[in-house]
CSV table of C-alpha atoms in Angstrom, one decimal:
chain,number,residue,atom,x,y,z
A,739,UNK,CA,-4.9,-6.7,-23.1
A,740,UNK,CA,-2.2,-4.1,-23.8
A,741,UNK,CA,-4.2,-2.5,-26.6
A,742,UNK,CA,-7.4,-2.3,-24.5
A,743,UNK,CA,-5.6,-0.9,-21.5
A,744,UNK,CA,-3.7,1.7,-23.6
A,745,UNK,CA,-6.9,2.7,-25.3
A,746,UNK,CA,-8.7,3.1,-22.0
A,747,UNK,CA,-6.0,5.2,-20.4
A,748,UNK,CA,-5.6,7.4,-23.5
A,749,UNK,CA,-9.3,8.0,-23.7
A,750,UNK,CA,-9.4,9.1,-20.0
A,751,UNK,CA,-6.5,11.5,-20.6
A,752,UNK,CA,-8.1,13.1,-23.7
A,753,UNK,CA,-11.5,13.4,-22.1
A,754,UNK,CA,-10.4,14.9,-18.8
A,755,UNK,CA,-11.1,11.8,-16.7
A,756,UNK,CA,-14.3,10.6,-18.3
A,757,UNK,CA,-14.3,6.9,-18.7
A,758,UNK,CA,-15.3,5.5,-22.0
A,759,UNK,CA,-17.6,2.6,-21.3
A,760,UNK,CA,-16.8,0.7,-24.5
A,761,UNK,CA,-13.0,0.9,-23.6
A,762,UNK,CA,-13.8,-0.3,-20.1
A,763,UNK,CA,-15.8,-3.2,-21.4
A,764,UNK,CA,-13.1,-4.2,-23.9
A,765,UNK,CA,-10.7,-4.4,-20.9
A,766,UNK,CA,-13.3,-6.3,-18.9
A,767,UNK,CA,-13.1,-9.3,-21.2
A,768,UNK,CA,-9.7,-10.1,-19.7
A,769,UNK,CA,-11.0,-10.2,-16.1
A,770,UNK,CA,-12.6,-13.1,-14.3
A,771,UNK,CA,-16.3,-13.1,-14.9
A,772,UNK,CA,-17.2,-13.7,-11.3
A,773,UNK,CA,-15.5,-10.4,-10.2
A,774,UNK,CA,-15.6,-8.4,-13.5
A,775,UNK,CA,-18.3,-5.9,-12.5
A,776,UNK,CA,-16.7,-5.1,-9.2
A,777,UNK,CA,-13.2,-4.8,-10.7
A,778,UNK,CA,-14.4,-2.6,-13.5
A,779,UNK,CA,-16.4,-0.4,-11.2
A,780,UNK,CA,-13.3,0.1,-9.0
A,781,UNK,CA,-11.1,0.8,-12.0
A,782,UNK,CA,-13.6,3.4,-13.4
A,783,UNK,CA,-13.7,5.1,-10.0
A,784,UNK,CA,-9.9,5.2,-9.8
A,785,UNK,CA,-9.6,6.5,-13.4
A,786,UNK,CA,-12.1,9.3,-12.7
A,787,UNK,CA,-10.1,10.4,-9.6
A,788,UNK,CA,-6.7,10.3,-11.3
A,789,UNK,CA,-5.1,13.4,-12.7
A,790,UNK,CA,-4.1,13.4,-16.4
A,791,UNK,CA,-0.4,13.5,-15.4
A,792,UNK,CA,-0.8,10.4,-13.3
A,793,UNK,CA,-2.4,8.5,-16.2
A,794,UNK,CA,0.4,9.7,-18.5
A,795,UNK,CA,2.9,8.3,-16.1
A,796,UNK,CA,1.1,4.9,-16.1
A,797,UNK,CA,1.2,4.9,-19.9
A,798,UNK,CA,4.9,5.7,-19.9
A,799,UNK,CA,5.7,3.0,-17.4
A,800,UNK,CA,3.5,0.3,-19.0
A,801,UNK,CA,6.5,-1.5,-20.5
A,802,UNK,CA,8.2,-1.5,-17.1
A,803,UNK,CA,5.4,-3.0,-15.1
A,804,UNK,CA,3.9,-6.5,-14.9
A,805,UNK,CA,0.9,-7.5,-13.0
A,806,UNK,CA,0.6,-10.9,-11.3
A,807,UNK,CA,-1.4,-13.4,-13.2
A,808,UNK,CA,-2.9,-14.7,-9.9
A,809,UNK,CA,-3.7,-13.3,-6.5
A,810,UNK,CA,-0.6,-13.8,-4.3
A,811,UNK,CA,-0.7,-15.1,-0.8
A,812,UNK,CA,1.1,-13.6,2.2
A,813,UNK,CA,3.5,-16.6,2.3
A,814,UNK,CA,4.4,-16.1,-1.4
A,815,UNK,CA,4.9,-12.4,-0.9
A,816,UNK,CA,7.2,-13.0,2.0
A,817,UNK,CA,9.2,-15.6,0.0
A,818,UNK,CA,9.7,-13.2,-2.9
A,819,UNK,CA,10.6,-10.3,-0.6
A,820,UNK,CA,13.1,-12.6,1.2
A,821,UNK,CA,14.6,-13.7,-2.2
A,822,UNK,CA,14.9,-10.0,-3.2
A,823,UNK,CA,16.5,-9.1,0.1
A,824,UNK,CA,19.0,-12.0,-0.4
A,825,UNK,CA,19.8,-10.8,-3.9
A,826,UNK,CA,20.4,-7.2,-2.8
A,827,UNK,CA,22.6,-8.5,0.0
A,828,UNK,CA,24.7,-10.5,-2.4
A,829,UNK,CA,24.9,-7.6,-4.8
A,830,UNK,CA,26.2,-5.3,-2.1
A,831,UNK,CA,28.8,-7.7,-0.7
A,832,UNK,CA,32.3,-6.6,-1.5
A,833,UNK,CA,34.2,-9.8,-0.5
A,834,UNK,CA,37.3,-7.7,-1.3
A,835,UNK,CA,36.8,-8.1,-5.0
A,836,UNK,CA,34.6,-5.2,-6.0
A,837,UNK,CA,33.0,-2.1,-4.7
A,838,UNK,CA,29.3,-1.8,-3.9
A,839,UNK,CA,27.1,-0.4,-6.6
A,840,UNK,CA,26.0,3.2,-6.1
A,841,UNK,CA,22.6,2.5,-7.8
A,842,UNK,CA,20.5,-0.6,-8.4
A,843,UNK,CA,17.8,-0.5,-10.9
A,844,UNK,CA,15.2,-3.2,-10.8
């Protein structure tokens, strides 16, 4: 997946937004067959509209981003946000032992 994705983004950057259909199809093999055409069409549209600087930022951030392996539900999203909120709350508690962090990088 990473190789196909990187190739697709790089080809879009070098060709000023033109989407290479073979790169797009290589990435498509990782998508569910039932929605592959729709997803690839939406991706192609997004890539054509993106500026080269935006695509470069995606490449540079690729090792910092993970995509969900499944479609999340509203309940699951709320649970994860709640857990994150609890984590930040605990991190920022001083309890007289330490000072609050000035920066939190997730």
